[in-house]
Structures are given as structure tokens and as C-alpha cells.
Amino acid sequence: MKYIIFLLFLGFLMISFNSIDSPSTELELGEKLFFDPLLSRDHSISCASCHQPQFAFADTTSFSLGVDGQLGTRNTPSSMNMLSRPYFFYDGRAASIEEQVLMPIHNPIEMDLPIPTLLDRLNNGPYLQWFQTIYGSPADSSNLSMALAAFVSSLESPGDSPFDQWMQGDTLAMSSAQIRGREIFNEKAKCFDCHFGPDFTGDEFRNIGLFNGSDTLGDVGRFAISQDSSDLGKLKVPGLRNIAITAPYMHNGQFTTLEEVVDYYDDPSQFVHGSINRDTLLQEPLHLTVNEKQDLIQFLEALTDRRFQKQ
């Protein structure tokens, strides 16, 4: 019965988004745009097609599909908790949310719609009035990015996960296993060395050993932007809030469960041979026990916002 109620709640969650007929604020306009397939060349996909609300605005496949069924090159991350990020995308090529939100629109394997063409669409329909009401001018690239960024910036976790409640003094909010998992996260598993701060990301670029230069593991990551050899294979450290519902994991979506992720970090060399430039934190196996792995996963599940919890 509880599971049925949860499914109904998710349905309500999706309906609650994009239910605005006539947006009157920048945030409402951004929400309307985020869910509108008008932003893709063939009107087939929207931002929400890949950033699905019920999965913490992430996708459920290793690589999302763009127009004409084109396959993306990296796993779609959650678009939640972006307000405090200093750069965006796995390689950090965007320096602001305003810059980031336009890139998928004109990316030829994603939405494949030139921004000037999109602006023509917006200014030859009901959006024209909405932009004029909110910004005092027709849609242009500046206010378009501002509207979308306003919505994305609003997708912040409310701080009501079991972990947050526990940190606020509710000693019963986390189980004993989750409390033990937190200690493992901070100490033996070394997770805290990269995943720190309110959103569990240090906003750094790290190479966790998934790059070996092969066809399947050849993503050079940050190096493509910086051209600094020390950045070879490095990717932006993602935040861990709501991580339990954003599978599959890693930039290439190769792991489908948190169990697989923890097993990988325990000894990356068992999964990838000949990795190049792997971080010094991961040079030696962690030697986590079966129970320690289970406790660690329990803690990661405690980072889920209340609205996504199944019970």
C-alpha cells in the first residue's frame, strides 16, 4: 500500500511541474521552458526528457537519447543542487548555469536546435507575451538563459533527508548501520576526500581510474578543455544527494547499482586494467569488508530527500 501511495505521489510530482498555463515570473517561465519539447529541433524531447523529476532530475539510462534517437556521449547527471556549483558538465566547460542551459539545445546530438531558430519559435507564439511581461522585451539568448537558469537554480534539496535530520539533532533519523556507514564514508573508504560540503561534492576534477585510452574507456575529460596533461581522464566530482535514485552511475553509466560502485572503489584495478593518471587516493585497495560495504551503501541511501523516499 505504501508503495502504491509513493507511485501516486510521483505522478502528482510530475503533474505539478509544467502545469503553468501562463507564467508570470521568471521561475515559472523557466519551468515552462524546461518541460517544453518546443526546445528541440523536431519537437520530440525537452530538458525534462533526460532530467526526469521523479529521479531527482537525472535519467535512468547510461546514455540519453537526443533527436532522431541519437545516443549521448556521457551519462546524464542530476540537475539538482546546481546553485552553488562553479562550473558545469563533467569536463567543466560551462562556467555558469546561464551558459550551461543553452548548450544542450544547440548540441547536434541532443536537442539540435540553433538558438536563433528557437528564438524565432518563441517570439511567434504565446511565449512572446510571457517574455515581454516578465522581461519587457521579446525572447533573446540572454533572457532565455536567465529563465531556464532560474528554474534549475530552484532545484535545491530542502535539507530533509535522514542524514540532514540526524545532523539537526534527530538521533533516530539514521539507523545504526547508516551511522556506521557515515564513519566509513569519512574515514576508511576515503569518500569524504572528494565528496565534501553541503552537496557532497568538492567541486574538483578527479580521475578515479576509468580512463585507459581505449575505445570504451577513452574519455579524456577535463583535458579536452584545459589541454593540461595532468587533467587527463579527470572529470567533475558529482554531488551525492539523492544518489540512491540516480542510477546508472559514473560518466559512462557502467554501474547500475550502488553495490557495484562501492565494489569498484574498493579496488578499481579489478575493473579497469591499465588505467592512466588514476588519483593517488585510489592507488591501493580499500579492503572494505562485506559489512562495511553494506553500511556504506546504507549511508548513501540516507542522502535521499524526503520527497523521493519510498516509505
PDB file of C-alpha atoms in Angstrom:
ATOM      1  CA  MET A   1       0.000   0.000   0.000  1.00  0.00           C
ATOM      2  CA  LYS A   2       2.816   2.390   0.871  1.00  0.00           C
ATOM      3  CA  TYR A   3       4.453   1.664  -2.487  1.00  0.00           C
ATOM      4  CA  ILE A   4       1.207   2.447  -4.323  1.00  0.00           C
ATOM      5  CA  ILE A   5       0.918   5.727  -2.438  1.00  0.00           C
ATOM      6  CA  PHE A   6       4.524   6.518  -3.402  1.00  0.00           C
ATOM      7  CA  LEU A   7       3.769   5.887  -7.102  1.00  0.00           C
ATOM      8  CA  LEU A   8       0.735   8.150  -6.912  1.00  0.00           C
ATOM      9  CA  PHE A   9       2.900  10.793  -5.282  1.00  0.00           C
ATOM     10  CA  LEU A  10       5.418  10.572  -8.109  1.00  0.00           C
ATOM     11  CA  GLY A  11       2.589  11.028 -10.598  1.00  0.00           C
ATOM     12  CA  PHE A  12       1.467  14.121  -8.722  1.00  0.00           C
ATOM     13  CA  LEU A  13       5.057  15.363  -8.635  1.00  0.00           C
ATOM     14  CA  MET A  14       5.313  15.175 -12.412  1.00  0.00           C
ATOM     15  CA  ILE A  15       1.925  16.808 -12.960  1.00  0.00           C
ATOM     16  CA  SER A  16       2.849  19.618 -10.574  1.00  0.00           C
ATOM     17  CA  PHE A  17       5.713  20.541 -12.869  1.00  0.00           C
ATOM     18  CA  ASN A  18       4.824  22.188 -16.157  1.00  0.00           C
ATOM     19  CA  SER A  19       1.253  22.847 -15.001  1.00  0.00           C
ATOM     20  CA  ILE A  20       1.614  26.589 -15.559  1.00  0.00           C
ATOM     21  CA  ASP A  21      -0.593  27.850 -18.367  1.00  0.00           C
ATOM     22  CA  SER A  22       0.533  31.455 -18.265  1.00  0.00           C
ATOM     23  CA  PRO A  23       3.829  32.024 -16.422  1.00  0.00           C
ATOM     24  CA  SER A  24       4.102  35.396 -14.716  1.00  0.00           C
ATOM     25  CA  THR A  25       7.525  35.117 -13.075  1.00  0.00           C
ATOM     26  CA  GLU A  26      10.994  34.260 -14.312  1.00  0.00           C
ATOM     27  CA  LEU A  27      10.950  30.998 -12.348  1.00  0.00           C
ATOM     28  CA  GLU A  28       7.600  29.918 -13.802  1.00  0.00           C
ATOM     29  CA  LEU A  29       8.755  30.783 -17.295  1.00  0.00           C
ATOM     30  CA  GLY A  30      11.906  28.726 -16.825  1.00  0.00           C
ATOM     31  CA  GLU A  31       9.847  25.787 -15.610  1.00  0.00           C
ATOM     32  CA  LYS A  32       7.554  26.034 -18.630  1.00  0.00           C
ATOM     33  CA  LEU A  33      10.538  26.062 -20.973  1.00  0.00           C
ATOM     34  CA  PHE A  34      12.261  23.174 -19.192  1.00  0.00           C
ATOM     35  CA  PHE A  35       9.326  20.875 -19.914  1.00  0.00           C
ATOM     36  CA  ASP A  36       8.539  22.106 -23.428  1.00  0.00           C
ATOM     37  CA  PRO A  37       9.654  19.953 -26.425  1.00  0.00           C
ATOM     38  CA  LEU A  38       9.478  23.153 -28.470  1.00  0.00           C
ATOM     39  CA  LEU A  39      13.140  23.496 -27.496  1.00  0.00           C
ATOM     40  CA  SER A  40      14.190  20.576 -29.703  1.00  0.00           C
ATOM     41  CA  ARG A  41      14.502  20.559 -33.490  1.00  0.00           C
ATOM     42  CA  ASP A  42      11.701  18.080 -34.118  1.00  0.00           C
ATOM     43  CA  HIS A  43       9.628  18.877 -31.021  1.00  0.00           C
ATOM     44  CA  SER A  44      10.366  15.388 -29.687  1.00  0.00           C
ATOM     45  CA  ILE A  45      12.260  15.998 -26.437  1.00  0.00           C
ATOM     46  CA  SER A  46      12.508  18.571 -23.682  1.00  0.00           C
ATOM     47  CA  CYS A  47      15.071  19.192 -20.969  1.00  0.00           C
ATOM     48  CA  ALA A  48      12.905  17.022 -18.716  1.00  0.00           C
ATOM     49  CA  SER A  49      13.135  14.094 -21.135  1.00  0.00           C
ATOM     50  CA  CYS A  50      16.642  13.461 -19.811  1.00  0.00           C
ATOM     51  CA  HIS A  51      16.335  15.246 -16.453  1.00  0.00           C
ATOM     52  CA  GLN A  52      13.319  13.439 -15.046  1.00  0.00           C
ATOM     53  CA  PRO A  53      11.752  14.893 -11.872  1.00  0.00           C
ATOM     54  CA  GLN A  54      10.945  11.555 -10.251  1.00  0.00           C
ATOM     55  CA  PHE A  55      14.608  10.516 -10.472  1.00  0.00           C
ATOM     56  CA  ALA A  56      15.995  13.704  -8.922  1.00  0.00           C
ATOM     57  CA  PHE A  57      16.182  15.237 -12.404  1.00  0.00           C
ATOM     58  CA  ALA A  58      18.557  12.567 -13.710  1.00  0.00           C
ATOM     59  CA  ASP A  59      17.981   9.888 -16.363  1.00  0.00           C
ATOM     60  CA  THR A  60      17.625   6.127 -15.988  1.00  0.00           C
ATOM     61  CA  THR A  61      19.799   5.026 -18.925  1.00  0.00           C
ATOM     62  CA  SER A  62      23.552   5.004 -19.387  1.00  0.00           C
ATOM     63  CA  PHE A  63      23.268   7.474 -22.259  1.00  0.00           C
ATOM     64  CA  SER A  64      20.234   9.595 -23.018  1.00  0.00           C
ATOM     65  CA  LEU A  65      18.649   9.776 -26.450  1.00  0.00           C
ATOM     66  CA  GLY A  66      18.588  13.022 -28.393  1.00  0.00           C
ATOM     67  CA  VAL A  67      16.596  13.898 -31.520  1.00  0.00           C
ATOM     68  CA  ASP A  68      16.387  11.125 -34.107  1.00  0.00           C
ATOM     69  CA  GLY A  69      17.329   8.665 -31.365  1.00  0.00           C
ATOM     70  CA  GLN A  70      20.947   9.815 -31.295  1.00  0.00           C
ATOM     71  CA  LEU A  71      22.896   8.452 -28.350  1.00  0.00           C
ATOM     72  CA  GLY A  72      24.610  10.841 -25.953  1.00  0.00           C
ATOM     73  CA  THR A  73      28.273  10.515 -25.065  1.00  0.00           C
ATOM     74  CA  ARG A  74      28.029  10.796 -21.267  1.00  0.00           C
ATOM     75  CA  ASN A  75      25.559   9.785 -18.598  1.00  0.00           C
ATOM     76  CA  THR A  76      23.016  12.465 -17.744  1.00  0.00           C
ATOM     77  CA  PRO A  77      23.671  13.757 -14.214  1.00  0.00           C
ATOM     78  CA  SER A  78      21.063  15.178 -11.869  1.00  0.00           C
ATOM     79  CA  SER A  79      20.326  18.847 -12.434  1.00  0.00           C
ATOM     80  CA  MET A  80      19.518  19.317  -8.749  1.00  0.00           C
ATOM     81  CA  ASN A  81      21.714  21.274  -6.338  1.00  0.00           C
ATOM     82  CA  MET A  82      23.448  23.288  -9.057  1.00  0.00           C
ATOM     83  CA  LEU A  83      23.083  26.717  -7.439  1.00  0.00           C
ATOM     84  CA  SER A  84      26.497  26.678  -5.727  1.00  0.00           C
ATOM     85  CA  ARG A  85      28.481  24.938  -8.472  1.00  0.00           C
ATOM     86  CA  PRO A  86      31.356  26.923 -10.018  1.00  0.00           C
ATOM     87  CA  TYR A  87      31.303  25.042 -13.342  1.00  0.00           C
ATOM     88  CA  PHE A  88      29.149  22.546 -15.205  1.00  0.00           C
ATOM     89  CA  PHE A  89      29.287  19.380 -17.308  1.00  0.00           C
ATOM     90  CA  TYR A  90      31.692  16.563 -16.483  1.00  0.00           C
ATOM     91  CA  ASP A  91      34.539  18.459 -18.136  1.00  0.00           C
ATOM     92  CA  GLY A  92      33.624  21.843 -16.629  1.00  0.00           C
ATOM     93  CA  ARG A  93      33.260  23.581 -19.984  1.00  0.00           C
ATOM     94  CA  ALA A  94      30.499  25.901 -18.744  1.00  0.00           C
ATOM     95  CA  ALA A  95      31.229  28.465 -16.042  1.00  0.00           C
ATOM     96  CA  SER A  96      27.627  29.316 -15.096  1.00  0.00           C
ATOM     97  CA  ILE A  97      24.153  27.828 -15.145  1.00  0.00           C
ATOM     98  CA  GLU A  98      23.162  30.500 -17.671  1.00  0.00           C
ATOM     99  CA  GLU A  99      25.881  29.266 -20.009  1.00  0.00           C
ATOM    100  CA  GLN A 100      25.151  25.601 -19.394  1.00  0.00           C
ATOM    101  CA  VAL A 101      21.402  25.595 -20.043  1.00  0.00           C
ATOM    102  CA  LEU A 102      21.745  26.694 -23.671  1.00  0.00           C
ATOM    103  CA  MET A 103      24.372  24.145 -24.698  1.00  0.00           C
ATOM    104  CA  PRO A 104      22.136  21.039 -24.882  1.00  0.00           C
ATOM    105  CA  ILE A 105      19.651  22.971 -27.013  1.00  0.00           C
ATOM    106  CA  HIS A 106      22.056  23.580 -29.886  1.00  0.00           C
ATOM    107  CA  ASN A 107      24.090  20.391 -29.389  1.00  0.00           C
ATOM    108  CA  PRO A 108      23.576  18.381 -32.628  1.00  0.00           C
ATOM    109  CA  ILE A 109      23.201  15.042 -30.821  1.00  0.00           C
ATOM    110  CA  GLU A 110      20.908  16.352 -28.109  1.00  0.00           C
ATOM    111  CA  MET A 111      18.165  18.849 -28.985  1.00  0.00           C
ATOM    112  CA  ASP A 112      19.829  20.022 -32.203  1.00  0.00           C
ATOM    113  CA  LEU A 113      18.111  23.401 -32.419  1.00  0.00           C
ATOM    114  CA  PRO A 114      20.095  26.569 -33.229  1.00  0.00           C
ATOM    115  CA  ILE A 115      19.344  29.257 -30.654  1.00  0.00           C
ATOM    116  CA  PRO A 116      18.262  31.826 -33.324  1.00  0.00           C
ATOM    117  CA  THR A 117      15.713  29.300 -34.624  1.00  0.00           C
ATOM    118  CA  LEU A 118      14.420  28.704 -31.112  1.00  0.00           C
ATOM    119  CA  LEU A 119      14.078  32.445 -30.525  1.00  0.00           C
ATOM    120  CA  ASP A 120      12.009  32.734 -33.694  1.00  0.00           C
ATOM    121  CA  ARG A 121       9.737  30.000 -32.390  1.00  0.00           C
ATOM    122  CA  LEU A 122       9.368  31.650 -29.011  1.00  0.00           C
ATOM    123  CA  ASN A 123       8.644  35.077 -30.475  1.00  0.00           C
ATOM    124  CA  ASN A 124       5.984  33.747 -32.838  1.00  0.00           C
ATOM    125  CA  GLY A 125       3.745  32.210 -30.221  1.00  0.00           C
ATOM    126  CA  PRO A 126       2.433  32.696 -26.685  1.00  0.00           C
ATOM    127  CA  TYR A 127       5.960  32.895 -25.267  1.00  0.00           C
ATOM    128  CA  LEU A 128       6.346  36.349 -26.811  1.00  0.00           C
ATOM    129  CA  GLN A 129       3.793  37.839 -24.440  1.00  0.00           C
ATOM    130  CA  TRP A 130       5.246  35.985 -21.473  1.00  0.00           C
ATOM    131  CA  PHE A 131       8.780  37.221 -22.173  1.00  0.00           C
ATOM    132  CA  GLN A 132       7.522  40.757 -22.680  1.00  0.00           C
ATOM    133  CA  THR A 133       5.552  40.648 -19.424  1.00  0.00           C
ATOM    134  CA  ILE A 134       8.488  39.330 -17.398  1.00  0.00           C
ATOM    135  CA  TYR A 135      11.471  40.990 -19.096  1.00  0.00           C
ATOM    136  CA  GLY A 136       9.908  43.867 -21.030  1.00  0.00           C
ATOM    137  CA  SER A 137      11.309  42.513 -24.300  1.00  0.00           C
ATOM    138  CA  PRO A 138      10.939  39.556 -26.667  1.00  0.00           C
ATOM    139  CA  ALA A 139      12.911  36.389 -26.068  1.00  0.00           C
ATOM    140  CA  ASP A 140      16.625  36.643 -26.709  1.00  0.00           C
ATOM    141  CA  SER A 141      19.542  34.411 -25.776  1.00  0.00           C
ATOM    142  CA  SER A 142      20.141  36.364 -22.582  1.00  0.00           C
ATOM    143  CA  ASN A 143      16.684  36.246 -21.040  1.00  0.00           C
ATOM    144  CA  LEU A 144      16.142  32.705 -22.350  1.00  0.00           C
ATOM    145  CA  SER A 145      19.180  31.519 -20.412  1.00  0.00           C
ATOM    146  CA  MET A 146      18.113  33.560 -17.384  1.00  0.00           C
ATOM    147  CA  ALA A 147      14.687  31.924 -17.304  1.00  0.00           C
ATOM    148  CA  LEU A 148      15.995  28.375 -17.639  1.00  0.00           C
ATOM    149  CA  ALA A 149      18.735  29.080 -15.084  1.00  0.00           C
ATOM    150  CA  ALA A 150      16.158  30.414 -12.630  1.00  0.00           C
ATOM    151  CA  PHE A 151      14.299  27.109 -12.702  1.00  0.00           C
ATOM    152  CA  VAL A 152      17.408  24.941 -12.489  1.00  0.00           C
ATOM    153  CA  SER A 153      18.661  27.090  -9.605  1.00  0.00           C
ATOM    154  CA  SER A 154      15.437  26.388  -7.730  1.00  0.00           C
ATOM    155  CA  LEU A 155      16.031  22.622  -7.708  1.00  0.00           C
ATOM    156  CA  GLU A 156      17.822  22.604  -4.378  1.00  0.00           C
ATOM    157  CA  SER A 157      17.464  19.826  -1.838  1.00  0.00           C
ATOM    158  CA  PRO A 158      15.444  21.080   1.138  1.00  0.00           C
ATOM    159  CA  GLY A 159      17.724  19.525   3.745  1.00  0.00           C
ATOM    160  CA  ASP A 160      15.167  16.967   4.916  1.00  0.00           C
ATOM    161  CA  SER A 161      16.994  13.711   4.157  1.00  0.00           C
ATOM    162  CA  PRO A 162      17.576  11.271   7.031  1.00  0.00           C
ATOM    163  CA  PHE A 163      21.179  12.481   7.141  1.00  0.00           C
ATOM    164  CA  ASP A 164      20.091  16.127   7.427  1.00  0.00           C
ATOM    165  CA  GLN A 165      17.569  15.283  10.129  1.00  0.00           C
ATOM    166  CA  TRP A 166      20.241  13.364  12.023  1.00  0.00           C
ATOM    167  CA  MET A 167      22.657  16.280  11.742  1.00  0.00           C
ATOM    168  CA  GLN A 168      19.932  18.574  13.073  1.00  0.00           C
ATOM    169  CA  GLY A 169      19.685  16.518  16.246  1.00  0.00           C
ATOM    170  CA  ASP A 170      17.187  13.767  15.476  1.00  0.00           C
ATOM    171  CA  THR A 171      19.209  10.824  16.746  1.00  0.00           C
ATOM    172  CA  LEU A 172      16.676   8.337  15.369  1.00  0.00           C
ATOM    173  CA  ALA A 173      16.666   9.694  11.815  1.00  0.00           C
ATOM    174  CA  MET A 174      19.523   7.396  10.757  1.00  0.00           C
ATOM    175  CA  SER A 175      19.879   3.737  11.603  1.00  0.00           C
ATOM    176  CA  SER A 176      22.909   2.346  13.372  1.00  0.00           C
ATOM    177  CA  ALA A 177      24.091   0.926  10.038  1.00  0.00           C
ATOM    178  CA  GLN A 178      23.820   4.362   8.414  1.00  0.00           C
ATOM    179  CA  ILE A 179      25.738   5.964  11.269  1.00  0.00           C
ATOM    180  CA  ARG A 180      28.477   3.366  10.893  1.00  0.00           C
ATOM    181  CA  GLY A 181      28.396   3.955   7.132  1.00  0.00           C
ATOM    182  CA  ARG A 182      28.961   7.664   7.671  1.00  0.00           C
ATOM    183  CA  GLU A 183      32.115   6.915   9.624  1.00  0.00           C
ATOM    184  CA  ILE A 184      33.331   4.586   6.875  1.00  0.00           C
ATOM    185  CA  PHE A 185      32.472   7.273   4.283  1.00  0.00           C
ATOM    186  CA  ASN A 186      34.582   9.821   6.161  1.00  0.00           C
ATOM    187  CA  GLU A 187      37.500   7.584   7.076  1.00  0.00           C
ATOM    188  CA  LYS A 188      38.316   4.140   5.667  1.00  0.00           C
ATOM    189  CA  ALA A 189      36.558   4.487   2.311  1.00  0.00           C
ATOM    190  CA  LYS A 190      38.042   7.979   1.741  1.00  0.00           C
ATOM    191  CA  CYS A 191      34.802   9.185   0.120  1.00  0.00           C
ATOM    192  CA  PHE A 192      34.895  12.441   2.089  1.00  0.00           C
ATOM    193  CA  ASP A 193      38.225  13.367   0.475  1.00  0.00           C
ATOM    194  CA  CYS A 194      36.332  14.127  -2.749  1.00  0.00           C
ATOM    195  CA  HIS A 195      32.678  14.288  -1.721  1.00  0.00           C
ATOM    196  CA  PHE A 196      32.529  17.012   0.907  1.00  0.00           C
ATOM    197  CA  GLY A 197      30.481  20.144   1.509  1.00  0.00           C
ATOM    198  CA  PRO A 198      26.691  20.516   1.803  1.00  0.00           C
ATOM    199  CA  ASP A 199      26.060  18.756  -1.525  1.00  0.00           C
ATOM    200  CA  PHE A 200      28.809  16.145  -1.077  1.00  0.00           C
ATOM    201  CA  THR A 201      30.989  17.419  -3.885  1.00  0.00           C
ATOM    202  CA  GLY A 202      34.228  19.269  -3.503  1.00  0.00           C
ATOM    203  CA  ASP A 203      33.708  20.815  -6.960  1.00  0.00           C
ATOM    204  CA  GLU A 204      37.013  19.345  -8.071  1.00  0.00           C
ATOM    205  CA  PHE A 205      38.156  17.303 -11.060  1.00  0.00           C
ATOM    206  CA  ARG A 206      39.383  13.805 -10.256  1.00  0.00           C
ATOM    207  CA  ASN A 207      40.494  10.764 -12.217  1.00  0.00           C
ATOM    208  CA  ILE A 208      39.028   7.722 -10.471  1.00  0.00           C
ATOM    209  CA  GLY A 209      40.627   5.206 -12.812  1.00  0.00           C
ATOM    210  CA  LEU A 210      38.028   4.836 -15.542  1.00  0.00           C
ATOM    211  CA  PHE A 211      40.358   6.130 -18.264  1.00  0.00           C
ATOM    212  CA  ASN A 212      42.824   3.837 -20.013  1.00  0.00           C
ATOM    213  CA  GLY A 213      42.789   5.317 -23.506  1.00  0.00           C
ATOM    214  CA  SER A 214      40.766   2.500 -25.059  1.00  0.00           C
ATOM    215  CA  ASP A 215      37.696   2.896 -27.254  1.00  0.00           C
ATOM    216  CA  THR A 216      35.344   2.228 -24.357  1.00  0.00           C
ATOM    217  CA  LEU A 217      37.361   3.969 -21.638  1.00  0.00           C
ATOM    218  CA  GLY A 218      38.908   6.795 -23.586  1.00  0.00           C
ATOM    219  CA  ASP A 219      37.100   9.870 -22.270  1.00  0.00           C
ATOM    220  CA  VAL A 220      39.901  12.394 -21.693  1.00  0.00           C
ATOM    221  CA  GLY A 221      37.600  14.517 -19.530  1.00  0.00           C
ATOM    222  CA  ARG A 222      38.882  17.863 -18.307  1.00  0.00           C
ATOM    223  CA  PHE A 223      41.963  17.588 -20.532  1.00  0.00           C
ATOM    224  CA  ALA A 224      39.823  18.392 -23.589  1.00  0.00           C
ATOM    225  CA  ILE A 225      39.138  21.817 -22.083  1.00  0.00           C
ATOM    226  CA  SER A 226      42.369  22.632 -20.242  1.00  0.00           C
ATOM    227  CA  GLN A 227      44.891  20.856 -22.509  1.00  0.00           C
ATOM    228  CA  ASP A 228      46.830  20.230 -19.299  1.00  0.00           C
ATOM    229  CA  SER A 229      48.276  16.708 -19.268  1.00  0.00           C
ATOM    230  CA  SER A 230      47.683  16.461 -15.513  1.00  0.00           C
ATOM    231  CA  ASP A 231      43.936  16.675 -16.249  1.00  0.00           C
ATOM    232  CA  LEU A 232      43.911  13.596 -18.466  1.00  0.00           C
ATOM    233  CA  GLY A 233      40.919  11.453 -17.537  1.00  0.00           C
ATOM    234  CA  LYS A 234      39.743  13.824 -14.813  1.00  0.00           C
ATOM    235  CA  LEU A 235      36.029  14.550 -14.501  1.00  0.00           C
ATOM    236  CA  LYS A 236      33.987  16.776 -12.234  1.00  0.00           C
ATOM    237  CA  VAL A 237      33.136  15.156  -8.897  1.00  0.00           C
ATOM    238  CA  PRO A 238      29.339  14.851  -8.774  1.00  0.00           C
ATOM    239  CA  GLY A 239      27.255  15.602  -5.714  1.00  0.00           C
ATOM    240  CA  LEU A 240      25.848  12.627  -3.839  1.00  0.00           C
ATOM    241  CA  ARG A 241      22.481  13.937  -2.719  1.00  0.00           C
ATOM    242  CA  ASN A 242      19.719  11.595  -3.921  1.00  0.00           C
ATOM    243  CA  ILE A 243      22.398   9.257  -5.274  1.00  0.00           C
ATOM    244  CA  ALA A 244      20.279   6.192  -4.462  1.00  0.00           C
ATOM    245  CA  ILE A 245      17.729   7.104  -7.150  1.00  0.00           C
ATOM    246  CA  THR A 246      20.008   8.389  -9.924  1.00  0.00           C
ATOM    247  CA  ALA A 247      21.378   5.116 -11.334  1.00  0.00           C
ATOM    248  CA  PRO A 248      23.165   4.226 -13.533  1.00  0.00           C
ATOM    249  CA  TYR A 249      26.419   5.623 -12.213  1.00  0.00           C
ATOM    250  CA  MET A 250      29.695   7.090 -13.490  1.00  0.00           C
ATOM    251  CA  HIS A 251      30.099   9.351 -16.512  1.00  0.00           C
ATOM    252  CA  ASN A 252      29.642   6.346 -18.789  1.00  0.00           C
ATOM    253  CA  GLY A 253      26.785   4.804 -16.810  1.00  0.00           C
ATOM    254  CA  GLN A 254      28.590   1.489 -16.491  1.00  0.00           C
ATOM    255  CA  PHE A 255      27.356   0.625 -12.997  1.00  0.00           C
ATOM    256  CA  THR A 256      23.693   0.022 -12.304  1.00  0.00           C
ATOM    257  CA  THR A 257      23.775  -0.311  -8.505  1.00  0.00           C
ATOM    258  CA  LEU A 258      25.480   1.321  -5.559  1.00  0.00           C
ATOM    259  CA  GLU A 259      26.838  -2.117  -4.683  1.00  0.00           C
ATOM    260  CA  GLU A 260      28.784  -2.122  -7.944  1.00  0.00           C
ATOM    261  CA  VAL A 261      30.027   1.409  -7.315  1.00  0.00           C
ATOM    262  CA  VAL A 262      31.314   0.541  -3.852  1.00  0.00           C
ATOM    263  CA  ASP A 263      32.948  -2.628  -5.173  1.00  0.00           C
ATOM    264  CA  TYR A 264      34.693  -0.548  -7.808  1.00  0.00           C
ATOM    265  CA  TYR A 265      36.098   1.967  -5.346  1.00  0.00           C
ATOM    266  CA  ASP A 266      37.216  -0.866  -3.080  1.00  0.00           C
ATOM    267  CA  ASP A 267      39.648  -1.972  -5.795  1.00  0.00           C
ATOM    268  CA  PRO A 268      39.477  -0.160  -9.187  1.00  0.00           C
ATOM    269  CA  SER A 269      42.232  -2.347 -10.661  1.00  0.00           C
ATOM    270  CA  GLN A 270      39.832  -5.302 -10.647  1.00  0.00           C
ATOM    271  CA  PHE A 271      37.564  -3.451 -13.074  1.00  0.00           C
ATOM    272  CA  VAL A 272      39.889  -1.393 -15.291  1.00  0.00           C
ATOM    273  CA  HIS A 273      43.293  -2.571 -16.403  1.00  0.00           C
ATOM    274  CA  GLY A 274      45.961  -0.107 -17.463  1.00  0.00           C
ATOM    275  CA  SER A 275      44.223   2.970 -16.110  1.00  0.00           C
ATOM    276  CA  ILE A 276      46.086   6.203 -16.826  1.00  0.00           C
ATOM    277  CA  ASN A 277      46.615   9.031 -14.338  1.00  0.00           C
ATOM    278  CA  ARG A 278      44.462   7.444 -11.609  1.00  0.00           C
ATOM    279  CA  ASP A 279      44.145   9.548  -8.464  1.00  0.00           C
ATOM    280  CA  THR A 280      46.611   8.807  -5.677  1.00  0.00           C
ATOM    281  CA  LEU A 281      43.689   8.166  -3.302  1.00  0.00           C
ATOM    282  CA  LEU A 282      42.837   5.073  -5.314  1.00  0.00           C
ATOM    283  CA  GLN A 283      46.246   3.532  -5.822  1.00  0.00           C
ATOM    284  CA  GLU A 284      45.722   0.843  -3.191  1.00  0.00           C
ATOM    285  CA  PRO A 285      42.640  -1.311  -2.415  1.00  0.00           C
ATOM    286  CA  LEU A 286      40.474  -0.107   0.465  1.00  0.00           C
ATOM    287  CA  HIS A 287      39.943  -3.638   1.822  1.00  0.00           C
ATOM    288  CA  LEU A 288      36.361  -2.955   2.867  1.00  0.00           C
ATOM    289  CA  THR A 289      34.579  -5.893   4.459  1.00  0.00           C
ATOM    290  CA  VAL A 290      31.184  -7.095   3.269  1.00  0.00           C
ATOM    291  CA  ASN A 291      29.529  -5.495   6.304  1.00  0.00           C
ATOM    292  CA  GLU A 292      31.389  -2.219   5.806  1.00  0.00           C
ATOM    293  CA  LYS A 293      30.236  -2.065   2.196  1.00  0.00           C
ATOM    294  CA  GLN A 294      26.644  -2.651   3.261  1.00  0.00           C
ATOM    295  CA  ASP A 295      26.853   0.066   5.922  1.00  0.00           C
ATOM    296  CA  LEU A 296      28.371   2.497   3.440  1.00  0.00           C
ATOM    297  CA  ILE A 297      25.524   1.894   0.993  1.00  0.00           C
ATOM    298  CA  GLN A 298      23.026   2.393   3.792  1.00  0.00           C
ATOM    299  CA  PHE A 299      24.559   5.793   4.492  1.00  0.00           C
ATOM    300  CA  LEU A 300      24.410   6.792   0.828  1.00  0.00           C
ATOM    301  CA  GLU A 301      20.728   5.917   0.827  1.00  0.00           C
ATOM    302  CA  ALA A 302      20.279   8.263   3.790  1.00  0.00           C
ATOM    303  CA  LEU A 303      21.146  11.181   1.492  1.00  0.00           C
ATOM    304  CA  THR A 304      17.782  10.913  -0.295  1.00  0.00           C
ATOM    305  CA  ASP A 305      15.386  13.851   0.006  1.00  0.00           C
ATOM    306  CA  ARG A 306      12.114  13.009   1.750  1.00  0.00           C
ATOM    307  CA  ARG A 307      10.003  13.560  -1.381  1.00  0.00           C
ATOM    308  CA  PHE A 308      11.862  10.719  -3.140  1.00  0.00           C
ATOM    309  CA  GLN A 309      11.743   8.253  -0.271  1.00  0.00           C
ATOM    310  CA  LYS A 310       9.631   5.136  -0.812  1.00  0.00           C
ATOM    311  CA  GLN A 311       8.485   4.805   2.773  1.00  0.00           C
TER     312      GLN A 311
END
